[in-house]
Short mmCIF file of C-alpha atoms and ligand atoms in Angstrom, two decimals:
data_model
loop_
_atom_site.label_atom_id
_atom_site.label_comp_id
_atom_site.label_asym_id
_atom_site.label_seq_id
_atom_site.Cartn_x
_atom_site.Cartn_y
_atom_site.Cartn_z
CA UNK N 1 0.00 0.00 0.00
CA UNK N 2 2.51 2.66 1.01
CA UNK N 3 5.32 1.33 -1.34
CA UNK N 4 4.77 2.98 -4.21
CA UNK N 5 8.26 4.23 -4.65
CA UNK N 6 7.81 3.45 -8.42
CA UNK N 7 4.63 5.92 -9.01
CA UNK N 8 7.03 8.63 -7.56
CA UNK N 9 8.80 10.12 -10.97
CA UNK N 10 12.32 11.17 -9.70
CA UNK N 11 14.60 12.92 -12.47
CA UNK N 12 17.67 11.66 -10.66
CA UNK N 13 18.91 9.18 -8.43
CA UNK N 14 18.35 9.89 -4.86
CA UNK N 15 20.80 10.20 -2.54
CA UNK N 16 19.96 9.11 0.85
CA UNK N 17 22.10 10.58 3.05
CA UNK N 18 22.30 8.32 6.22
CA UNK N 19 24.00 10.87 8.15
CA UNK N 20 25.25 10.08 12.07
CA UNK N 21 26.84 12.80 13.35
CA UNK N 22 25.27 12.09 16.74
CA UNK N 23 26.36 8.54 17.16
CA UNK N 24 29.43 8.51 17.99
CA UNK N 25 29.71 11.27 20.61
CA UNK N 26 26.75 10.05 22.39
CA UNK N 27 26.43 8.08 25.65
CA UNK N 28 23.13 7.57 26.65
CA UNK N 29 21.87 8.52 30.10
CA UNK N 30 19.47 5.89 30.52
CA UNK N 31 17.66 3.63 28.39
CA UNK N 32 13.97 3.76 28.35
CA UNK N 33 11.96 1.58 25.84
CA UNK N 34 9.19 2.51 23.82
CA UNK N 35 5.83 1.10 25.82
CA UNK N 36 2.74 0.43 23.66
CA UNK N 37 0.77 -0.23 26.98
CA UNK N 38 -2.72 0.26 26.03
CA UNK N 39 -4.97 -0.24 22.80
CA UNK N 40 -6.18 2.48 21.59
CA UNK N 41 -9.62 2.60 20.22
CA UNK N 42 -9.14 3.66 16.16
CA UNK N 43 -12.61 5.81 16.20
CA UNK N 44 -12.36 9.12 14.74
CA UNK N 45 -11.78 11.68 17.31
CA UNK N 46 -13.12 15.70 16.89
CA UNK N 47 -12.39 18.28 20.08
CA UNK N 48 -15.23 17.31 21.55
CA UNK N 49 -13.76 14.49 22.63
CA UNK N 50 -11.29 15.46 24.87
CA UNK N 51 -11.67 15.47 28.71
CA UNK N 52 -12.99 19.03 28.93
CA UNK N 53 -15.77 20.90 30.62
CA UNK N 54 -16.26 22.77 27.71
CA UNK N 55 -18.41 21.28 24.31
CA UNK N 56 -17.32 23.36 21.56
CA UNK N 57 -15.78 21.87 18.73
CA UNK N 58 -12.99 24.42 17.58
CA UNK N 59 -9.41 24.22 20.12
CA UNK N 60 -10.01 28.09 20.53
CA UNK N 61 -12.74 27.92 22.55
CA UNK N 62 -11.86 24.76 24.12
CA UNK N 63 -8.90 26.59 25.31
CA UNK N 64 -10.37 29.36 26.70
CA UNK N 65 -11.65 26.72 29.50
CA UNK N 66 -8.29 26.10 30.24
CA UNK N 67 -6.69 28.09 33.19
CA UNK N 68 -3.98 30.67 32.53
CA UNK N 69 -0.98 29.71 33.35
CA UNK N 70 2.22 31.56 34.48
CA UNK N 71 4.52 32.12 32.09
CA UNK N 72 8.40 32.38 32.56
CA UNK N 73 8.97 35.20 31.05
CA UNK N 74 12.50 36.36 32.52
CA UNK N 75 14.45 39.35 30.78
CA UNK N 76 17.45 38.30 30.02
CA UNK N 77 20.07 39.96 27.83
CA UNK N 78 20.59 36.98 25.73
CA UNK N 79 23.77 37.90 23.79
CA UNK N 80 25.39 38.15 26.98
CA UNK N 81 24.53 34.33 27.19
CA UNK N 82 27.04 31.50 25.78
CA UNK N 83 25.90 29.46 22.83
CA UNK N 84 24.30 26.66 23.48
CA UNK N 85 26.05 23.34 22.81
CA UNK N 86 24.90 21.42 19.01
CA UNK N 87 24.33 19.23 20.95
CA UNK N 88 22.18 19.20 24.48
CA UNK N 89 23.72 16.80 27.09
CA UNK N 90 20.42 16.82 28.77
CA UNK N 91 19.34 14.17 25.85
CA UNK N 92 18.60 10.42 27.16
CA UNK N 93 18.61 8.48 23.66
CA UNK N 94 15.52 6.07 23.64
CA UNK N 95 12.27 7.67 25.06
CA UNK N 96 9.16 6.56 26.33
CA UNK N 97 6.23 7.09 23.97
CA UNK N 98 2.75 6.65 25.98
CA UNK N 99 -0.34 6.58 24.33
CA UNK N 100 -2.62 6.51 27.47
CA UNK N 101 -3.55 8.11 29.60
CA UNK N 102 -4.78 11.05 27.22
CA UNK N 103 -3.74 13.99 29.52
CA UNK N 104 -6.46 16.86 30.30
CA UNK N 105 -5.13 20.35 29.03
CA UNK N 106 -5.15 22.09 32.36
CA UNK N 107 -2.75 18.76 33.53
CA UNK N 108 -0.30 19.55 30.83
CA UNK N 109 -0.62 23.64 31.02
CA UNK N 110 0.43 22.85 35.02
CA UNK N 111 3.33 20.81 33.94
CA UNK N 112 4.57 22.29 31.33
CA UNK N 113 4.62 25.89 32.96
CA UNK N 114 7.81 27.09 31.87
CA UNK N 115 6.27 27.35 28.48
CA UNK N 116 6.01 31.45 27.23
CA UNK N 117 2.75 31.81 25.31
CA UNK N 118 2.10 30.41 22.10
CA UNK N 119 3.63 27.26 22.63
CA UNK N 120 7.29 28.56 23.32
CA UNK N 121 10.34 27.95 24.69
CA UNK N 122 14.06 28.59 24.68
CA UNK N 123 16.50 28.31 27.14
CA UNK N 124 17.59 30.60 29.41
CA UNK N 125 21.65 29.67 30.19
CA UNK N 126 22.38 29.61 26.51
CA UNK N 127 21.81 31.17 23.42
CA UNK N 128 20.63 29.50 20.41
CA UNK N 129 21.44 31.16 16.83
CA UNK N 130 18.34 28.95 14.88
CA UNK N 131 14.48 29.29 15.61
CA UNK N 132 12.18 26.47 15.21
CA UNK N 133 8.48 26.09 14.06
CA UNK N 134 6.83 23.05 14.14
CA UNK N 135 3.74 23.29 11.48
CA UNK N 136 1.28 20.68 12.53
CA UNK N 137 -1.78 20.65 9.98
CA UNK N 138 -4.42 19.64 12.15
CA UNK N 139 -8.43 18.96 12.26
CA UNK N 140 -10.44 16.07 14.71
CA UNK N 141 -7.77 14.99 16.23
CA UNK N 142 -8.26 16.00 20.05
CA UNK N 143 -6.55 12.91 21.91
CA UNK N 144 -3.57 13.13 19.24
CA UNK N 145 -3.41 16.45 19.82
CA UNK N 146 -3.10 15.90 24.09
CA UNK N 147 -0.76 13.10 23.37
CA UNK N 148 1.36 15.08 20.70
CA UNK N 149 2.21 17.94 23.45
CA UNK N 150 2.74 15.81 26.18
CA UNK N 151 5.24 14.19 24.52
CA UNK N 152 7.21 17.10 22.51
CA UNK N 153 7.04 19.53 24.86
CA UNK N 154 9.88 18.06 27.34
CA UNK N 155 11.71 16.37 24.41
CA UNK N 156 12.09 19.85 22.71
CA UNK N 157 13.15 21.16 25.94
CA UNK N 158 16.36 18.73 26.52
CA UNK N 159 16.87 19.26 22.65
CA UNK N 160 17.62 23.07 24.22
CA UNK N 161 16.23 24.54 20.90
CA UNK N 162 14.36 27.13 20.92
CA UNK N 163 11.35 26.37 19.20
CA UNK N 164 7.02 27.21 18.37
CA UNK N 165 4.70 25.31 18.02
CA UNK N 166 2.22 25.76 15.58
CA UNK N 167 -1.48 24.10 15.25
CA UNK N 168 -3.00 24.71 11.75
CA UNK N 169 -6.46 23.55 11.47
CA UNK N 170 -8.53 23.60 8.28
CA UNK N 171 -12.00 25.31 8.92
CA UNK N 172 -15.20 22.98 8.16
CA UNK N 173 -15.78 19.49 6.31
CA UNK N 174 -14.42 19.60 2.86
CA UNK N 175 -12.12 17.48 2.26
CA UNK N 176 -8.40 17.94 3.60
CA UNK N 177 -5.55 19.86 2.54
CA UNK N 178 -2.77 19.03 4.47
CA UNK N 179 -0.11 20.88 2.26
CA UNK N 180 -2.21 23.58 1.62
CA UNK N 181 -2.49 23.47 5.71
CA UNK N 182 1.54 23.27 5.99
CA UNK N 183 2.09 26.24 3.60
CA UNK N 184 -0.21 28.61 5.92
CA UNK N 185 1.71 27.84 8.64
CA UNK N 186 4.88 28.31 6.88
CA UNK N 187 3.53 31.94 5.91
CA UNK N 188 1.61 32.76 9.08
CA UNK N 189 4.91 31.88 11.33
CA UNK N 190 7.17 34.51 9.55
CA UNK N 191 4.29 36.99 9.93
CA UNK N 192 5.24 36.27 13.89
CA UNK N 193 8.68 35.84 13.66
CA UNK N 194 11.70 35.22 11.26
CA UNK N 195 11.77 31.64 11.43
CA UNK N 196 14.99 29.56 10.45
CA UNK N 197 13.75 26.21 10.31
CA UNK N 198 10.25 24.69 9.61
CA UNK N 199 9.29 21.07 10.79
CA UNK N 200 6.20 20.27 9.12
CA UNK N 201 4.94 17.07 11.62
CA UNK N 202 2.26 15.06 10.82
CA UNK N 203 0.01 14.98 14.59
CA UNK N 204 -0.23 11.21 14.91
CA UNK N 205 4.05 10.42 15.01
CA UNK N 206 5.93 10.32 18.38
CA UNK N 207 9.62 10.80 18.09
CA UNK N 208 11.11 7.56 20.51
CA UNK N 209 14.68 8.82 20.52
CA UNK N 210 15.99 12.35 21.68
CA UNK N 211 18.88 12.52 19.19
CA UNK N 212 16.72 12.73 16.17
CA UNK N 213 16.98 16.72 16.50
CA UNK N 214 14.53 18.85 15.54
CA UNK N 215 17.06 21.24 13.90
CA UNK N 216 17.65 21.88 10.00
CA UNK N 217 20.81 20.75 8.85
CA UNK N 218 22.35 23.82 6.84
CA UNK N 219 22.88 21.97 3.37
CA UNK N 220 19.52 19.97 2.68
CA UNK N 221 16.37 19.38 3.83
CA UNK N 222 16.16 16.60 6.47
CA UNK N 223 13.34 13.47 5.50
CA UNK N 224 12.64 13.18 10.26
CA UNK N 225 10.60 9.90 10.31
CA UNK N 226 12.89 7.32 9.05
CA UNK N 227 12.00 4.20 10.59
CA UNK N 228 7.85 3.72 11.88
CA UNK N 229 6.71 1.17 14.35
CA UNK N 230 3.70 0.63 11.58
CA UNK N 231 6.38 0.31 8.48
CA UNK N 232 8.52 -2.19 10.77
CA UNK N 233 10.66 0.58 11.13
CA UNK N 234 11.93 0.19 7.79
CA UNK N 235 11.96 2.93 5.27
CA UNK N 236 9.05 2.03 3.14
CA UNK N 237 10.83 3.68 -0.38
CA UNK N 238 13.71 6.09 -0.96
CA UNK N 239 11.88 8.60 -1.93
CA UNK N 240 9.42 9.24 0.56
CA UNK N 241 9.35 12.30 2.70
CA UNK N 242 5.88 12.34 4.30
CA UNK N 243 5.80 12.26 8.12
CA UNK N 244 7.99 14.52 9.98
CA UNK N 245 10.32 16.53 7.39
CA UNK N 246 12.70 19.70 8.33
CA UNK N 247 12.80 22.36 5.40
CA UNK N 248 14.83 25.64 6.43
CA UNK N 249 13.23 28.81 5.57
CA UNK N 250 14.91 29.98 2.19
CA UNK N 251 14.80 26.03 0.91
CA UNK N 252 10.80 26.17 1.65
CA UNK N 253 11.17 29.46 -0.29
CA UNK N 254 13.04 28.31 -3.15
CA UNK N 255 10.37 25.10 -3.40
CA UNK N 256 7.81 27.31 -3.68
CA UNK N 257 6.42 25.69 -0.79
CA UNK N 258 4.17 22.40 -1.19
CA UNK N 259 2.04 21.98 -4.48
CA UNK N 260 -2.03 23.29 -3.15
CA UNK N 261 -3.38 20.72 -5.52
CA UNK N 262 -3.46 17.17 -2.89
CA UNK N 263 -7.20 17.20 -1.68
CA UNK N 264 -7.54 14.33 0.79
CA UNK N 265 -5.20 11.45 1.66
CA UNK N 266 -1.36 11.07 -0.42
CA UNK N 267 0.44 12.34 -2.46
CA UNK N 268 1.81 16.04 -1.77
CA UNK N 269 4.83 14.90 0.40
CA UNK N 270 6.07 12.76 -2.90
CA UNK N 271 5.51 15.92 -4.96
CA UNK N 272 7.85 17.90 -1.79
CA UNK N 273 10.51 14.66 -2.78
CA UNK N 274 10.36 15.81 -6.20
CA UNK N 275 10.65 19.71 -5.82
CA UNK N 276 13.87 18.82 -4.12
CA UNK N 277 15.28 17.02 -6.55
CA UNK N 278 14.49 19.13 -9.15
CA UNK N 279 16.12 21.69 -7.49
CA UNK N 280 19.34 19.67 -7.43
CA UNK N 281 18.71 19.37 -3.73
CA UNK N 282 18.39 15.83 -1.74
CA UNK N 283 17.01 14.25 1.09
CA UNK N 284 19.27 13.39 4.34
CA UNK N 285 18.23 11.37 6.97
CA UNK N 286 19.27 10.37 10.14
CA UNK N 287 19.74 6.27 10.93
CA UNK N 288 17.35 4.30 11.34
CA UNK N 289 18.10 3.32 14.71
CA UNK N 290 17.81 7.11 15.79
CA UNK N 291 15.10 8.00 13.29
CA UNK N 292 12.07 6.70 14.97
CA UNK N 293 8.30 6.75 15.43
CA UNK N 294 5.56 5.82 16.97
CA UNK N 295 2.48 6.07 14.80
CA UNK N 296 -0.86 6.68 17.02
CA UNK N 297 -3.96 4.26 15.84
CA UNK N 298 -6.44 6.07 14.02
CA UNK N 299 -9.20 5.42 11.38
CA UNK N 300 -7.14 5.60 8.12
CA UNK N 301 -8.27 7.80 5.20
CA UNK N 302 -9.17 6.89 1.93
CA UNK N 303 -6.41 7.63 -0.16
CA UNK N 304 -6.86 10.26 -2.74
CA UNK N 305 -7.94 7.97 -6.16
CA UNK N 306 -6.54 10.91 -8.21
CA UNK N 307 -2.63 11.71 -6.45
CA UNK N 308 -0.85 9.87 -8.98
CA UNK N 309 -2.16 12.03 -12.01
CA UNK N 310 -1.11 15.02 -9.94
CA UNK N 311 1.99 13.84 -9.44
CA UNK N 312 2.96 13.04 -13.08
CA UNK N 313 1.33 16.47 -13.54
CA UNK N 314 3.65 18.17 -11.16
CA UNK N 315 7.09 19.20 -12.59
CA UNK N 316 4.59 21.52 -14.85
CA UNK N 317 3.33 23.62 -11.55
CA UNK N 318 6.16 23.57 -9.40
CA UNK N 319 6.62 27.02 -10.38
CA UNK N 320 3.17 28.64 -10.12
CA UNK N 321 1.49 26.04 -7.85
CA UNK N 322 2.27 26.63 -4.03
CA UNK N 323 3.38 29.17 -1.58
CA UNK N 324 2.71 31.68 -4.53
CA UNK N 325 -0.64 30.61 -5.15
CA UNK N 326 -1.60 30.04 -2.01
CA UNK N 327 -5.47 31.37 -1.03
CA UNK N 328 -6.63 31.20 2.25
CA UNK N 329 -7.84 33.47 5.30
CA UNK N 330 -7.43 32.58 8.96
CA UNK N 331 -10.92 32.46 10.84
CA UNK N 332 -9.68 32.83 14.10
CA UNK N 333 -6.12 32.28 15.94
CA UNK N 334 -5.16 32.44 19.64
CA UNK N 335 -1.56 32.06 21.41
CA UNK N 336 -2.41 29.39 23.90
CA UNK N 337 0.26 28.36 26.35
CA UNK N 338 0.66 24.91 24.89
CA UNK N 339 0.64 26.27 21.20
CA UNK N 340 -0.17 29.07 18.41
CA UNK N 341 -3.04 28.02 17.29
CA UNK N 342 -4.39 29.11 14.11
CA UNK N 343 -7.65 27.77 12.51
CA UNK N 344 -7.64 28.23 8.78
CA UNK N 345 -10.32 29.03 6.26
CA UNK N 346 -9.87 27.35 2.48
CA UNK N 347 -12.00 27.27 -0.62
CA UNK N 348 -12.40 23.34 -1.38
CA UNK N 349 -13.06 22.04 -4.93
CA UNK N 350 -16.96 21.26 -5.33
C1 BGC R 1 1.52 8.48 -0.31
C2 BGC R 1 2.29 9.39 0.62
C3 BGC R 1 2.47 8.73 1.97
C4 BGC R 1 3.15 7.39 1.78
C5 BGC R 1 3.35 6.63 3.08
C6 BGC R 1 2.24 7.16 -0.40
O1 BGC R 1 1.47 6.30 -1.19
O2 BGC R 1 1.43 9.05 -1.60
O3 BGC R 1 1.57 10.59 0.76
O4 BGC R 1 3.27 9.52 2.81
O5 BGC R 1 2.38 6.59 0.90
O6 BGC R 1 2.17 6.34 3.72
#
């Protein structure tokens, strides 16, 4: 089903960088192994789901129930600071992923109070030279959504990055535009802040090892989830670069972004695989034994009958067909202290 390495058209040969910088200098603290404890039910979730008092069904109002919580906000003269090491030594290697309980909001906003608004952090002994957003196209996914902070919230933090995170959610029932999704957030970050780096992060994939950083390496984009419980952590085809994928800013610019033409499930991350290559650029990846995920169960979506005409189609648009034709106007937006949160409005084809 997801092999379909052949229907991706790829002008050259890829090169898969299996880069390991990290390995060698690493020594893990401790070893903690991924725990799949609990089934979860594979219904599809909306907001209304979650553990709330509150019954609305966008994550702006259903996080104005949640309390306000303090935010760290020190002033510090930052360039007074050292730099920050490339790498953190607060990282432990292998992580635990849990996938129950599903935390309450007000839980997490008391645990992770050292957040600043928005869904930020960076830390406050060293200075970091690269910002991060994390663009996560969202829409029904409440429990992921609870699951998906708890987890990258503290990993982010021993990364010692300082990084946003971003919640994109497409407005209404039409179908699903998850580029389309990834692009606003690319555009509606910078309006906030001069991003360096954008990790585009599909909601339902938990990171299980700390030295997969959530950085951009300078030189090519970086393909994040290599190796997925659900894929046997294997790589499913060389080409692929859905998931979890790091773009830096003026690479995303020079792409034109992702093609705005991938309605519904498939496709548009293996038209990203081929913008890069036809801009003489390649994927890199981490190992395999760093690289991986854990995918959360859900109900799986039809995939899109018509994504492998587009994609033939695609070397013909990647000029006019993405971040410069993008169309969109966002309905509402609030800084939460567990993320930005911006909820999207798009014209879907009839
Ligand atoms: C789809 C991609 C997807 C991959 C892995 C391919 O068939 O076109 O969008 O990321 O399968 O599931």
């Amino acid at each position: 089903m997801f092999n379909l390495g052949h229907f991706v058209r790829i002008p050259h040969q890829e090169r898969v960088a299996q880069h390991s910088p990290l390995l060698s200098t690493f020594r893990l603290k401790s070893k903690v192994m991924v725990t799949n404890s609990t089934k979860n039910s594979t219904s599809t979730l909306n907001t209304t789901d979650i553990p709330s008092s509150n019954s609305s069904t966008d994550l702006g109002s259903f996080f104005d129930a949640a309390s306000e919580s303090e935010s760290s906000t020190k002033n510090i003269n930052t360039t007074l600071l050292p730099l920050c090491p490339d790498v953190s030594s607060n990282l432990r290697g292998r992580v635990e992923v849990l996938k129950s309980p599903v935390p309450t909001v007000q839980e997490l906003e008391k645990r992770f109070s050292w957040l600043k608004p928005g869904g930020h952090w960076a830390p406050d002994t060293c200075r970091v030279l690269k910002s991060v957003a994390l663009i996560i196209p969202f829409r029904c996914r409440g429990e992921h959504l609870l699951l998906f902070l708890q987890h990258m919230h503290p990993f982010l933090k021993r990364q010692q990055l300082d990084y946003t995170i971003f919640i994109v959610e497409q407005d209404g029932d039409g179908p699903f535009n998850r580029a389309m999704l990834m692009n606003v957030g690319f555009k509606e970050a910078l309006k906030i802040r001069n991003f360096d780096c954008f990790i585009f992060h599909d909601i339902d994939l938990l990171p299980e090892d700390d030295r997969n950083l959530y950085t951009c390496p300078p030189g090519q984009p970086r393909h994040m989830s290599v190796a997925v419980d659900i894929f046997k952590y294997r790589l499913p085809y060389p080409a692929i670069f859905g998931g979890v994928s790091a773009i830096n800013r003026e690479h995303f610019q020079l792409l034109n972004g992702f093609s705005n033409s991938f309605w519904g499930w498939g496709g548009e991350d293996d038209d990203m695989s081929n913008r890069i290559r036809y801009h003489n650029l390649y994927i890199s990846r981490y190992p395999l034994t760093i690289a991986r995920y854990t995918m959360l169960t859900h109900k799986k979506d039809k995939p899109s009958p018509n994504r492998y005409d587009m994609l033939k189609q695609g070397p013909k648009r990647f000029d006019r067909d993405g971040l410069n034709s993008l169309k969109y106007k966002i309905v509402q937006s609030k800084e939460n202290l567990l993320y930005t949160w911006l909820l999207v409005g798009i014209d879907t084809p009839s």
